[in-house]
Coordinates of C-alpha atoms in Angstrom, one line a residue:
Chain B
M1 CA -6.0 -1.5 33.8
D2 CA -7.4 0.6 31.1
I3 CA -5.1 3.4 32.0
L4 CA -2.2 1.0 31.8
V5 CA -3.2 -0.2 28.4
L6 CA -3.5 3.4 27.2
V7 CA -0.2 4.4 28.5
L8 CA 1.5 1.3 26.9
D9 CA -0.4 1.9 23.6
L10 CA 1.0 5.5 23.5
V11 CA 4.3 4.4 24.5
G12 CA 4.2 1.8 21.6
T13 CA 3.1 4.5 19.2
F14 CA 5.8 6.9 20.4
V15 CA 8.6 4.3 20.0
F16 CA 7.2 3.2 16.5
A17 CA 7.1 6.8 15.5
L18 CA 10.7 7.2 16.8
S19 CA 11.8 4.3 14.5
G20 CA 10.1 5.8 11.5
A21 CA 11.6 9.3 12.1
M22 CA 15.0 7.8 12.7
L23 CA 15.0 6.1 9.2
G24 CA 13.8 9.4 7.7
V25 CA 16.7 11.2 9.2
R26 CA 19.2 8.7 8.0
R27 CA 17.7 8.8 4.5
R28 CA 18.0 12.6 4.6
L29 CA 14.5 13.5 4.3
D30 CA 13.5 16.9 5.3
L31 CA 11.6 17.8 8.5
F32 CA 8.3 17.2 7.0
G33 CA 9.3 13.8 5.4
V34 CA 10.5 12.8 8.7
L35 CA 7.2 13.5 10.4
V36 CA 5.2 11.7 7.6
L37 CA 7.4 8.6 8.0
A38 CA 7.1 8.8 11.8
F39 CA 3.3 8.8 11.3
A40 CA 3.3 5.9 8.7
A41 CA 5.5 3.8 11.1
A42 CA 3.3 4.4 14.2
T43 CA -0.2 4.1 12.6
A44 CA 0.0 2.0 9.4
G45 CA -0.4 -1.4 11.2
G46 CA -3.6 -0.3 13.1
M47 CA -5.1 1.6 10.1
T48 CA -4.6 -1.5 7.8
R49 CA -6.3 -3.7 10.4
D50 CA -9.2 -1.3 10.9
V51 CA -9.7 -1.0 7.0
L52 CA -9.6 -4.7 6.6
I53 CA -12.2 -5.4 9.3
G54 CA -14.4 -2.5 8.3
A55 CA -13.9 -0.4 11.4
T56 CA -13.9 2.9 9.8
P57 CA -13.3 5.8 10.2
V58 CA -10.0 4.2 11.5
A59 CA -9.1 4.7 15.1
A60 CA -5.9 6.6 14.4
L61 CA -8.1 9.4 13.0
S62 CA -10.4 9.7 15.9
D63 CA -8.1 10.3 18.8
W64 CA -5.9 13.4 18.8
R65 CA -3.4 12.0 21.2
Y66 CA -1.9 9.6 18.6
P67 CA -1.0 12.3 16.0
A68 CA 0.2 14.5 18.8
I69 CA 2.5 11.9 20.3
T70 CA 3.7 11.0 16.8
L71 CA 4.5 14.6 16.0
A72 CA 6.4 14.8 19.3
A73 CA 8.5 11.7 18.4
G74 CA 9.2 13.0 15.0
L75 CA 10.4 16.5 16.3
I76 CA 12.5 15.0 19.1
T77 CA 14.2 12.6 16.7
F78 CA 14.8 15.4 14.2
V79 CA 16.5 17.6 16.8
W80 CA 18.4 14.9 18.8
A81 CA 19.1 12.2 16.1
P82 CA 22.6 11.5 17.3
L83 CA 21.5 11.1 20.8
I84 CA 18.8 8.7 20.0
E85 CA 21.2 6.5 18.0
R86 CA 23.1 6.1 21.1
L87 CA 20.1 5.1 23.2
Q88 CA 19.7 1.7 21.3
Q89 CA 19.2 -0.4 24.3
P90 CA 16.2 1.3 25.9
V91 CA 14.7 2.0 22.5
R92 CA 14.8 -1.7 21.5
M93 CA 13.2 -2.6 24.8
F94 CA 10.4 -0.1 24.3
D95 CA 10.0 -1.2 20.7
A96 CA 9.5 -4.9 21.9
M97 CA 7.0 -3.5 24.4
G98 CA 5.2 -1.6 21.6
L99 CA 5.2 -4.8 19.4
A100 CA 3.7 -6.8 22.2
L101 CA 0.9 -4.4 23.0
F102 CA 0.0 -3.7 19.5
A103 CA -0.2 -7.5 18.7
V104 CA -2.4 -8.1 21.7
V105 CA -4.6 -5.1 21.2
G106 CA -5.0 -5.7 17.6
T107 CA -6.1 -9.4 18.1
Q108 CA -8.5 -8.4 20.6
K109 CA -10.1 -5.7 18.3
A110 CA -10.4 -8.1 15.5
L111 CA -12.1 -10.7 17.8
D112 CA -14.5 -8.0 18.9
F113 CA -15.4 -7.4 15.3
G114 CA -16.4 -11.1 14.9
I115 CA -13.2 -12.3 13.0
D116 CA -12.4 -16.0 13.6
P117 CA -9.5 -16.6 16.0
P118 CA -6.9 -17.8 13.3
M119 CA -7.4 -14.7 11.2
A120 CA -7.7 -12.5 14.2
A121 CA -4.3 -13.6 15.3
A122 CA -3.0 -12.9 11.8
L123 CA -4.5 -9.3 12.1
G124 CA -2.9 -9.0 15.5
M125 CA 0.5 -9.7 14.0
L126 CA -0.2 -7.3 11.2
T127 CA -1.0 -4.6 13.7
G128 CA 2.3 -5.1 15.2
I129 CA 4.5 -5.3 12.1
G130 CA 2.5 -3.2 9.6
G131 CA 4.0 0.1 10.7
G132 CA 7.5 -1.3 10.0
I133 CA 6.4 -2.6 6.7
A134 CA 5.0 0.7 5.6
R135 CA 8.1 2.6 6.8
D136 CA 10.4 0.4 4.8
V137 CA 8.3 0.3 1.6
L138 CA 8.0 4.1 1.7
M139 CA 11.9 4.1 1.7
A140 CA 12.0 1.6 -1.2
Q141 CA 13.6 -1.2 0.9
V142 CA 12.6 -4.7 1.8
P143 CA 10.9 -4.6 5.1
L144 CA 13.3 -5.5 7.8
V145 CA 10.4 -7.0 10.0
L146 CA 10.3 -9.8 7.4
R147 CA 13.9 -10.7 8.2
A148 CA 14.7 -9.6 11.7
E149 CA 15.3 -11.9 14.6
L150 CA 11.9 -13.4 15.3
Y151 CA 10.2 -10.0 15.0
A152 CA 6.9 -11.2 13.3
V153 CA 7.1 -14.5 14.9
A154 CA 7.0 -13.0 18.3
A155 CA 4.0 -10.8 17.4
L156 CA 2.2 -13.8 16.0
A157 CA 2.9 -15.9 19.1
G158 CA 1.6 -13.2 21.5
A159 CA -1.5 -12.7 19.2
A160 CA -2.1 -16.5 19.1
V161 CA -2.3 -16.7 22.9
V162 CA -5.1 -14.0 22.8
A163 CA -6.9 -15.8 20.0
I164 CA -6.7 -19.2 21.5
G165 CA -7.8 -17.9 24.8
H166 CA -10.9 -16.4 23.1
W167 CA -11.7 -19.6 21.4
L168 CA -11.4 -21.5 24.7
Q169 CA -13.6 -18.8 26.4
W170 CA -10.9 -18.0 28.9
P171 CA -11.1 -14.5 30.6
P172 CA -9.5 -12.1 28.2
A173 CA -7.4 -10.0 30.7
P174 CA -5.0 -12.8 31.8
C175 CA -4.7 -14.0 28.1
A176 CA -3.8 -10.5 27.0
I177 CA -1.1 -10.3 29.7
A178 CA 0.3 -13.7 28.9
G179 CA 0.3 -13.1 25.2
A180 CA 2.1 -9.6 25.7
L181 CA 4.7 -11.2 27.9
L182 CA 5.2 -14.0 25.5
C183 CA 5.8 -11.7 22.7
F184 CA 8.0 -9.3 24.6
G185 CA 10.1 -12.2 26.1
L186 CA 10.5 -14.0 22.7
R187 CA 11.6 -10.9 21.0
M188 CA 14.1 -9.8 23.8
M189 CA 15.6 -13.3 23.9
A190 CA 15.9 -13.4 20.1
L191 CA 17.7 -10.1 20.2
R192 CA 19.9 -11.2 23.1
F193 CA 20.9 -14.6 21.6
G194 CA 20.7 -13.7 17.8
W195 CA 17.9 -16.3 17.1
Q196 CA 17.0 -16.6 13.5
L197 CA 14.5 -18.7 11.5
P198 CA 16.0 -20.9 8.9
V199 CA 16.4 -19.8 5.2
A200 CA 15.4 -22.2 2.4
L201 CA 17.8 -23.9 0.2
Q202 CA 17.7 -22.8 -3.3
S203 CA 19.0 -23.7 -6.7
G204 CA 20.3 -20.2 -7.7
G205 CA 18.4 -17.1 -9.1
E206 CA 19.2 -13.7 -7.7
G207 CA 16.1 -12.0 -6.5
E208 CA 14.3 -12.7 -9.7
P209 CA 10.6 -13.5 -9.3
P210 CA 9.3 -16.9 -10.4
D211 CA 8.9 -17.1 -14.1
A212 CA 5.4 -17.9 -13.9
M213 CA 4.6 -14.2 -13.2
R214 CA 7.1 -12.7 -15.7
Chain W
M1 CA -20.7 -25.3 -11.0
D2 CA -20.1 -23.6 -7.5
I3 CA -17.8 -26.5 -6.6
L4 CA -15.8 -26.0 -9.8
V5 CA -15.5 -22.2 -9.0
L6 CA -14.4 -22.8 -5.5
V7 CA -11.7 -25.5 -6.6
L8 CA -10.5 -23.1 -9.3
D9 CA -10.4 -20.3 -6.7
L10 CA -8.4 -22.4 -4.3
V11 CA -6.0 -23.5 -7.0
G12 CA -5.6 -19.9 -8.1
T13 CA -4.9 -18.9 -4.4
F14 CA -2.4 -21.9 -4.2
V15 CA -0.5 -20.9 -7.3
F16 CA -0.4 -17.2 -6.4
A17 CA 1.0 -18.1 -3.0
L18 CA 3.6 -20.3 -4.6
S19 CA 4.8 -17.3 -6.7
G20 CA 4.9 -15.1 -3.7
A21 CA 6.8 -17.9 -1.6
M22 CA 9.2 -18.4 -4.5
L23 CA 10.2 -14.8 -4.6
G24 CA 10.7 -14.8 -0.8
V25 CA 12.9 -17.9 -1.0
R26 CA 15.0 -16.2 -3.8
R27 CA 15.4 -13.1 -1.9
R28 CA 16.6 -15.2 1.1
L29 CA 13.8 -14.4 3.5
D30 CA 13.5 -16.7 6.4
L31 CA 10.5 -19.2 6.8
F32 CA 8.2 -16.6 8.2
G33 CA 8.9 -13.9 5.7
V34 CA 8.3 -16.5 3.0
L35 CA 4.9 -17.3 4.4
V36 CA 4.0 -13.5 4.8
L37 CA 5.0 -12.9 1.1
A38 CA 2.9 -16.0 0.0
F39 CA -0.1 -14.7 1.8
A40 CA 0.4 -11.2 0.4
A41 CA 0.6 -12.5 -3.2
A42 CA -2.4 -14.7 -2.9
T43 CA -4.7 -12.4 -1.1
A44 CA -3.8 -8.7 -1.7
G45 CA -5.7 -8.4 -5.0
G46 CA -9.0 -9.6 -3.5
M47 CA -8.5 -7.7 -0.2
T48 CA -7.9 -4.4 -2.0
R49 CA -11.0 -5.0 -4.1
D50 CA -13.0 -5.7 -1.1
V51 CA -11.7 -2.6 0.8
L52 CA -12.4 -0.3 -2.2
I53 CA -16.0 -1.5 -2.7
G54 CA -16.6 -1.5 1.1
A55 CA -17.1 -5.3 1.3
T56 CA -15.5 -5.6 4.8
P57 CA -14.6 -7.6 6.7
V58 CA -12.7 -8.7 3.6
A59 CA -13.4 -12.2 2.3
A60 CA -9.8 -13.6 2.8
L61 CA -10.4 -13.0 6.6
S62 CA -13.7 -14.9 6.7
D63 CA -12.8 -18.4 5.2
W64 CA -10.1 -20.5 6.9
R65 CA -9.4 -22.4 3.6
Y66 CA -7.5 -19.5 2.0
P67 CA -5.0 -19.0 4.8
A68 CA -4.7 -22.7 5.1
I69 CA -4.0 -23.3 1.5
T70 CA -1.6 -20.3 1.5
L71 CA 0.4 -21.7 4.5
A72 CA 0.6 -25.0 2.7
A73 CA 1.9 -23.4 -0.5
G74 CA 4.5 -21.4 1.5
L75 CA 5.7 -24.5 3.3
I76 CA 5.9 -26.6 0.2
T77 CA 7.9 -23.9 -1.6
F78 CA 10.2 -23.5 1.4
V79 CA 11.0 -27.2 1.4
W80 CA 11.2 -27.9 -2.2
A81 CA 12.1 -24.7 -3.8
P82 CA 14.6 -26.2 -6.3
L83 CA 12.0 -28.7 -7.5
I84 CA 9.3 -26.0 -8.1
E85 CA 11.7 -24.0 -10.1
R86 CA 11.9 -26.8 -12.5
L87 CA 8.1 -27.1 -12.7
Q88 CA 8.0 -23.9 -14.7
Q89 CA 5.6 -25.1 -17.4
P90 CA 2.8 -26.4 -15.2
V91 CA 3.2 -23.6 -12.7
R92 CA 2.7 -21.0 -15.5
M93 CA -0.4 -22.7 -16.7
F94 CA -2.0 -22.8 -13.3
D95 CA -1.0 -19.2 -12.8
A96 CA -2.8 -18.1 -16.0
M97 CA -5.8 -20.2 -14.7
G98 CA -5.6 -18.4 -11.4
L99 CA -5.4 -15.0 -13.1
A100 CA -8.4 -15.8 -15.3
L101 CA -10.5 -16.9 -12.4
F102 CA -9.5 -14.1 -10.2
A103 CA -10.2 -11.5 -12.8
V104 CA -13.8 -13.0 -13.6
V105 CA -14.8 -13.5 -10.0
G106 CA -13.5 -10.2 -9.0
T107 CA -15.5 -8.4 -11.7
Q108 CA -18.6 -10.3 -10.7
K109 CA -18.3 -9.4 -7.1
A110 CA -17.8 -5.7 -7.9
L111 CA -20.9 -5.8 -10.1
D112 CA -22.8 -7.5 -7.2
F113 CA -21.9 -4.4 -5.2
G114 CA -23.5 -2.0 -7.7
I115 CA -20.2 -0.8 -9.3
D116 CA -20.6 0.3 -12.8
P117 CA -19.4 -2.1 -15.5
P118 CA -16.3 -0.1 -16.6
M119 CA -15.0 0.2 -13.0
A120 CA -16.1 -3.3 -12.2
A121 CA -13.7 -4.6 -15.0
A122 CA -10.9 -2.5 -13.7
L123 CA -11.5 -4.0 -10.1
G124 CA -11.5 -7.4 -11.8
M125 CA -8.1 -6.8 -13.3
L126 CA -7.0 -5.4 -10.0
T127 CA -8.1 -8.7 -8.3
G128 CA -6.0 -10.6 -10.7
I129 CA -2.8 -8.4 -10.7
G130 CA -3.0 -6.9 -7.2
G131 CA -1.3 -10.0 -5.5
G132 CA 1.7 -9.7 -7.9
I133 CA 1.9 -6.0 -7.3
A134 CA 2.0 -6.4 -3.5
R135 CA 4.6 -9.2 -3.7
D136 CA 7.0 -7.1 -5.9
V137 CA 6.4 -3.9 -3.9
L138 CA 7.2 -5.7 -0.6
M139 CA 10.5 -6.8 -2.3
A140 CA 11.1 -3.2 -3.4
Q141 CA 11.0 -4.0 -7.1
V142 CA 9.1 -2.6 -10.0
P143 CA 5.9 -4.9 -10.2
L144 CA 6.5 -7.4 -13.1
V145 CA 2.8 -7.6 -13.8
L146 CA 3.2 -4.0 -15.2
R147 CA 5.8 -5.4 -17.7
A148 CA 5.1 -9.0 -18.4
E149 CA 3.7 -10.3 -21.7
L150 CA 0.0 -9.2 -21.7
Y151 CA -0.4 -10.0 -18.1
A152 CA -2.5 -7.2 -17.0
V153 CA -4.1 -6.9 -20.5
A154 CA -5.3 -10.5 -20.4
A155 CA -6.9 -9.9 -17.0
L156 CA -8.6 -6.8 -18.2
A157 CA -9.9 -8.6 -21.4
G158 CA -11.5 -11.3 -19.3
A159 CA -13.0 -8.9 -16.8
A160 CA -14.3 -6.8 -19.7
V161 CA -16.3 -9.7 -21.1
V162 CA -18.0 -10.2 -17.8
A163 CA -18.7 -6.5 -17.4
I164 CA -20.0 -6.2 -20.9
G165 CA -22.1 -9.2 -20.5
H166 CA -23.6 -7.6 -17.4
W167 CA -24.4 -4.4 -19.1
L168 CA -26.1 -6.2 -22.0
Q169 CA -27.9 -8.2 -19.3
W170 CA -26.7 -11.5 -20.8
P171 CA -26.8 -14.6 -18.4
P172 CA -23.7 -14.4 -16.1
A173 CA -22.5 -18.1 -16.2
P174 CA -21.6 -18.3 -20.0
C175 CA -20.1 -14.7 -19.8
A176 CA -17.9 -15.7 -16.9
I177 CA -16.8 -18.9 -18.8
A178 CA -16.1 -16.9 -21.9
G179 CA -14.2 -14.1 -20.0
A180 CA -12.0 -16.7 -18.2
L181 CA -11.2 -18.6 -21.4
L182 CA -10.3 -15.4 -23.2
C183 CA -8.0 -14.3 -20.4
F184 CA -6.4 -17.7 -20.1
G185 CA -5.9 -18.1 -23.9
L186 CA -4.5 -14.5 -24.4
R187 CA -2.0 -15.0 -21.6
M188 CA -0.9 -18.6 -22.8
M189 CA -0.6 -17.3 -26.3
A190 CA 1.4 -14.2 -25.1
L191 CA 3.7 -16.5 -23.3
R192 CA 4.1 -18.9 -26.1
F193 CA 4.8 -16.3 -28.7
G194 CA 6.3 -13.6 -26.6
W195 CA 3.8 -11.0 -27.4
Q196 CA 4.5 -7.6 -25.9
L197 CA 2.9 -4.2 -25.9
P198 CA 4.7 -1.3 -27.3
V199 CA 6.9 1.0 -25.2
A200 CA 6.8 4.8 -25.8
L201 CA 9.4 6.8 -27.6
Q202 CA 11.1 9.2 -25.3
S203 CA 13.5 12.0 -25.3
G204 CA 15.9 10.9 -22.6
G205 CA 15.7 10.9 -18.8
E206 CA 16.6 7.8 -16.7
G207 CA 13.9 6.7 -14.5
E208 CA 13.6 10.3 -13.2
P209 CA 10.1 11.4 -12.3
P210 CA 8.6 14.3 -14.2
D211 CA 10.0 17.6 -12.9
A212 CA 6.5 18.9 -12.2
M213 CA 6.5 16.7 -9.0
R214 CA 10.0 17.2 -7.8
Chain Y
M1 CA -19.1 27.4 -8.3
D2 CA -19.7 23.7 -8.4
I3 CA -18.9 23.6 -12.1
L4 CA -15.6 25.4 -11.3
V5 CA -14.7 22.9 -8.6
L6 CA -15.5 19.9 -10.9
V7 CA -13.5 21.4 -13.8
L8 CA -10.5 22.1 -11.4
D9 CA -10.8 18.5 -10.0
L10 CA -10.8 17.0 -13.4
V11 CA -7.8 19.2 -14.4
G12 CA -6.1 18.1 -11.3
T13 CA -6.9 14.4 -12.1
F14 CA -5.6 15.0 -15.6
V15 CA -2.2 16.6 -14.6
F16 CA -1.6 14.0 -11.8
A17 CA -2.4 11.2 -14.4
L18 CA 0.2 13.0 -16.6
S19 CA 2.9 12.8 -14.0
G20 CA 2.2 9.2 -13.4
A21 CA 2.2 8.4 -17.1
M22 CA 5.4 10.3 -17.6
L23 CA 7.2 8.4 -15.0
G24 CA 6.0 5.1 -16.6
V25 CA 7.3 6.2 -20.0
R26 CA 10.7 7.1 -18.4
R27 CA 10.8 3.7 -16.7
R28 CA 10.1 2.0 -20.1
L29 CA 6.8 0.4 -19.0
D30 CA 4.6 -0.8 -21.9
L31 CA 1.4 1.1 -22.8
F32 CA -0.6 -0.8 -20.3
G33 CA 1.8 -0.3 -17.4
V34 CA 1.9 3.4 -18.4
L35 CA -1.9 3.6 -18.0
V36 CA -2.0 1.8 -14.6
L37 CA 0.6 4.2 -13.2
A38 CA -1.4 7.1 -14.5
F39 CA -4.5 5.9 -12.8
A40 CA -2.5 5.2 -9.6
A41 CA -1.1 8.7 -9.5
A42 CA -4.4 10.3 -10.2
T43 CA -6.6 8.4 -7.8
A44 CA -4.5 6.9 -4.9
G45 CA -4.8 9.9 -2.8
G46 CA -8.5 10.1 -2.8
M47 CA -9.0 6.4 -2.7
T48 CA -7.0 6.0 0.4
R49 CA -8.8 9.0 2.1
D50 CA -12.2 7.3 1.2
V51 CA -11.0 3.9 2.6
L52 CA -9.8 5.4 5.8
I53 CA -13.0 7.3 6.5
G54 CA -15.2 4.6 5.4
A55 CA -16.7 6.3 2.3
T56 CA -16.9 3.2 0.2
P57 CA -17.3 2.3 -2.5
V58 CA -14.7 4.9 -3.1
A59 CA -15.5 8.1 -5.2
A60 CA -13.0 7.2 -8.0
L61 CA -15.0 4.1 -8.8
S62 CA -18.4 5.8 -9.1
D63 CA -17.8 8.5 -11.7
W64 CA -16.8 7.5 -15.2
R65 CA -15.2 10.8 -16.0
Y66 CA -12.2 10.2 -13.6
P67 CA -11.1 7.0 -15.3
A68 CA -12.0 8.5 -18.8
I69 CA -9.8 11.4 -18.2
T70 CA -7.0 9.3 -16.7
L71 CA -7.0 7.1 -19.8
A72 CA -6.9 10.2 -22.1
A73 CA -3.8 11.6 -20.1
G74 CA -2.1 8.3 -20.3
L75 CA -2.6 7.9 -24.0
I76 CA -1.5 11.5 -24.8
T77 CA 1.7 11.0 -22.7
F78 CA 2.4 7.7 -24.4
V79 CA 2.2 9.3 -27.8
W80 CA 3.7 12.7 -27.1
A81 CA 6.1 12.0 -24.3
P82 CA 8.9 14.2 -25.8
L83 CA 6.7 17.1 -26.1
I84 CA 5.2 16.9 -22.7
E85 CA 8.7 16.9 -21.2
R86 CA 9.3 20.2 -22.8
L87 CA 6.1 21.7 -21.5
Q88 CA 7.5 21.7 -17.9
Q89 CA 6.4 25.2 -16.9
P90 CA 2.7 24.9 -17.6
V91 CA 2.6 21.3 -16.2
R92 CA 4.1 22.5 -13.0
M93 CA 1.5 25.1 -12.6
F94 CA -1.4 22.9 -13.4
D95 CA 0.1 20.4 -10.9
A96 CA 0.3 22.9 -8.1
M97 CA -3.4 23.8 -9.0
G98 CA -4.3 20.1 -8.8
L99 CA -2.5 19.8 -5.4
A100 CA -4.3 22.9 -4.0
L101 CA -7.7 21.6 -5.1
F102 CA -7.2 18.0 -4.0
A103 CA -6.0 19.2 -0.6
V104 CA -8.9 21.5 -0.1
V105 CA -11.6 19.0 -1.4
G106 CA -10.1 16.1 0.5
T107 CA -10.2 18.1 3.9
Q108 CA -13.8 19.1 3.2
K109 CA -14.9 15.6 2.5
A110 CA -13.3 14.4 5.7
L111 CA -15.0 17.1 7.7
D112 CA -18.4 16.1 6.2
F113 CA -17.7 12.5 7.4
G114 CA -17.2 13.8 11.0
I115 CA -13.4 13.6 11.2
D116 CA -11.9 16.1 13.7
P117 CA -10.3 19.1 12.2
P118 CA -6.7 18.2 12.8
M119 CA -7.0 14.7 11.3
A120 CA -9.1 16.2 8.5
A121 CA -6.3 18.5 7.5
A122 CA -3.9 15.4 7.6
L123 CA -6.4 13.6 5.3
G124 CA -6.5 16.5 2.9
M125 CA -2.7 16.6 2.7
L126 CA -2.9 12.8 2.1
T127 CA -5.4 13.3 -0.8
G128 CA -2.9 15.8 -2.4
I129 CA 0.3 13.7 -1.9
G130 CA -1.1 10.1 -2.0
G131 CA -1.1 9.8 -5.7
G132 CA 2.6 10.8 -6.0
I133 CA 3.5 8.5 -3.2
A134 CA 1.7 5.5 -4.8
R135 CA 3.4 6.4 -8.2
D136 CA 6.8 6.3 -6.8
V137 CA 6.3 3.3 -4.5
L138 CA 5.1 1.3 -7.5
M139 CA 8.3 2.3 -9.3
A140 CA 10.3 1.3 -6.2
Q141 CA 11.8 4.7 -5.4
V142 CA 11.5 7.0 -2.5
P143 CA 8.4 9.2 -2.9
L144 CA 9.6 12.6 -4.2
V145 CA 6.8 14.4 -2.6
L146 CA 8.6 13.6 0.7
R147 CA 11.6 15.5 -0.5
A148 CA 10.3 18.2 -3.0
E149 CA 10.3 21.8 -2.4
L150 CA 7.4 22.4 0.2
Y151 CA 5.1 20.0 -1.7
A152 CA 3.5 18.3 1.3
V153 CA 3.9 21.4 3.5
A154 CA 1.9 23.4 0.9
A155 CA -0.8 20.8 0.8
L156 CA -0.9 20.7 4.5
A157 CA -1.0 24.5 4.9
G158 CA -4.0 24.7 2.4
A159 CA -5.8 21.9 4.2
A160 CA -5.3 23.6 7.6
V161 CA -7.0 26.7 6.5
V162 CA -10.1 24.7 5.6
A163 CA -10.0 22.8 8.8
I164 CA -9.5 25.8 11.1
G165 CA -12.3 27.6 9.2
H166 CA -14.5 24.7 9.9
W167 CA -13.5 24.6 13.6
L168 CA -14.2 28.5 13.9
Q169 CA -17.6 27.8 12.0
W170 CA -16.5 30.2 9.3
P171 CA -18.5 29.9 6.0
P172 CA -16.8 27.0 3.9
A173 CA -16.6 28.5 0.4
P174 CA -14.2 31.5 1.3
C175 CA -12.1 29.2 3.4
A176 CA -11.8 26.8 0.6
I177 CA -10.7 29.5 -1.7
A178 CA -8.2 31.0 0.7
G179 CA -6.7 27.4 1.4
A180 CA -6.3 26.6 -2.2
L181 CA -4.7 29.9 -2.9
L182 CA -2.3 29.5 0.0
C183 CA -1.3 26.1 -1.2
F184 CA -0.9 27.1 -4.7
G185 CA 1.0 30.2 -3.8
L186 CA 3.4 28.4 -1.4
R187 CA 4.1 25.8 -4.0
M188 CA 4.8 28.1 -6.8
M189 CA 7.0 30.4 -4.7
A190 CA 8.9 27.3 -3.3
L191 CA 9.5 26.3 -6.9
R192 CA 10.5 29.8 -7.9
F193 CA 13.0 30.4 -5.1
G194 CA 14.1 26.8 -4.4
W195 CA 12.7 26.8 -0.8
Q196 CA 13.5 23.7 1.1
L197 CA 12.9 22.6 4.7
P198 CA 15.9 21.8 6.8
V199 CA 17.4 18.3 7.0
A200 CA 18.5 16.9 10.4
L201 CA 22.0 16.6 11.6
Q202 CA 23.0 13.0 12.0
S203 CA 26.0 11.0 13.3
G204 CA 26.5 8.7 10.4
G205 CA 24.5 5.6 9.2
E206 CA 23.8 5.2 5.5
G207 CA 20.1 4.6 4.9
E208 CA 20.1 1.8 7.5
P209 CA 16.9 1.6 9.6
P210 CA 17.2 2.2 13.3
D211 CA 18.5 -0.9 15.0
A212 CA 15.5 -1.2 17.3
M213 CA 13.7 -2.7 14.4
R214 CA 16.3 -4.9 12.9

């Protein structure tokens, strides 16, 4: 079981790093910028979680396999960018797997640090989507995880299963598996059928912030 | 007194969440993105302060009322966005109240953690303006708190009163009240009379960073 | 020796603050926004490093000289912006010095906190480039340190010398000097000869993120 989690975690890191490196290539960063963006996309979620709960030094700094795999993903993307663009279908599936696993593992870690279940679920979601947010903010664009088909919602749903299970004192392993499957399933179905959350009605304005803060 | 601070703190959280949700609606985020932006705007300032002084797990993760009230603000904005746009005047006033309170409470907390008065005042200001910065950075726009009428200055002025009072060993409660009133008053007057800080003369350039860093 | 490090560290802080203030002036921020940007550029790298390794309260909050020197740099830039634009050559040299010193000092501090050498080198690099990243993200532009001539690479090279020296148990002082000289030399030569890292070939796309994350 632990081996499985480790493998999935590394796969998730690899695919998230891939997504960061890919954006770096498209925005014409040089080799080094691509690697930095890969690292940010793969680790920012977990690092933010660890910093917020006080689990320092953060985990991504204490296991050499994470930077190693991130570096590999960055180099592979740099060299074979056109190929990876064509592998969309499998990359999306691995990405959904990474999201599911990050959300579940992140929630569990927050619970282990004594965070209450509702906030632990929020932290699990953040673990899943934080990398994508950091990647897009560094490229000065609105984070797509805040718009994509049920991306953050799927992460929260999976995290909530783990948090509720913990609150009801159910055994953690089945809850983790159920949460990961729910997240993965939701995300894949949202991609398949183009599910979207509603957008609010509004009276005008064009990206201007509320006047209260101007 | 403590009840009053709690109520004002929750009001501040509510109004800051409102400002985040409003920007999310204007930028056409879906329901979930709106909620995430509301949460960022309401809590990023306090979370950053707590992380920098080492007060982890950060406070926003340990009290369910903050996420609950943020969620409420996000949902209300999502449903009644056009209405809230029309309530500018009261929203601005509550926002100034929130700013004043966040600045004062943030300074006090930093002092309690042994930070020196000048830096504690800076952290108090950051508590007040951090949420607005996070909100705008997530939407890939230059933070308006860095440009708005004395917004950050008012926060710093209020925070400075608390820090100076602490340095002179005056009793904290009157200092906190005086600081909050100063911040609130400055901000309301700046809004009323359109006060602005000066902008530097410059020799040209158009948003380019200094060449030293290129 | 310690006096030398302190002086160089303060010079580095001053020049980094200058670069932040300069960008603020060019983007027409008011006086206060300029000061905030100066502070972010000068301290964000070190603060992020301290937060990630758990060295809280972060160092920039516990020594009054750093905010004082940052304030001075911001005010000077605000008043004499056109002059400083013309002093490009010396500013670039001091900037490269600051980068070298921040990278070396950051790596050493991470090693002192028990971080493994490879990650300590990464943190040293982050100490050097973090300020520039924060400065540019706040102004909603893609960080130039991710594109500039060997900027991040030079920081990493200098940091790596310190980390490798620590791993081989060499005496720290000569390693620190060698690392700083390597970083400074690389950066100055890259500026002189226009060295750039390669950019990846790609099949199209225009700044769009990979579809896996949409």
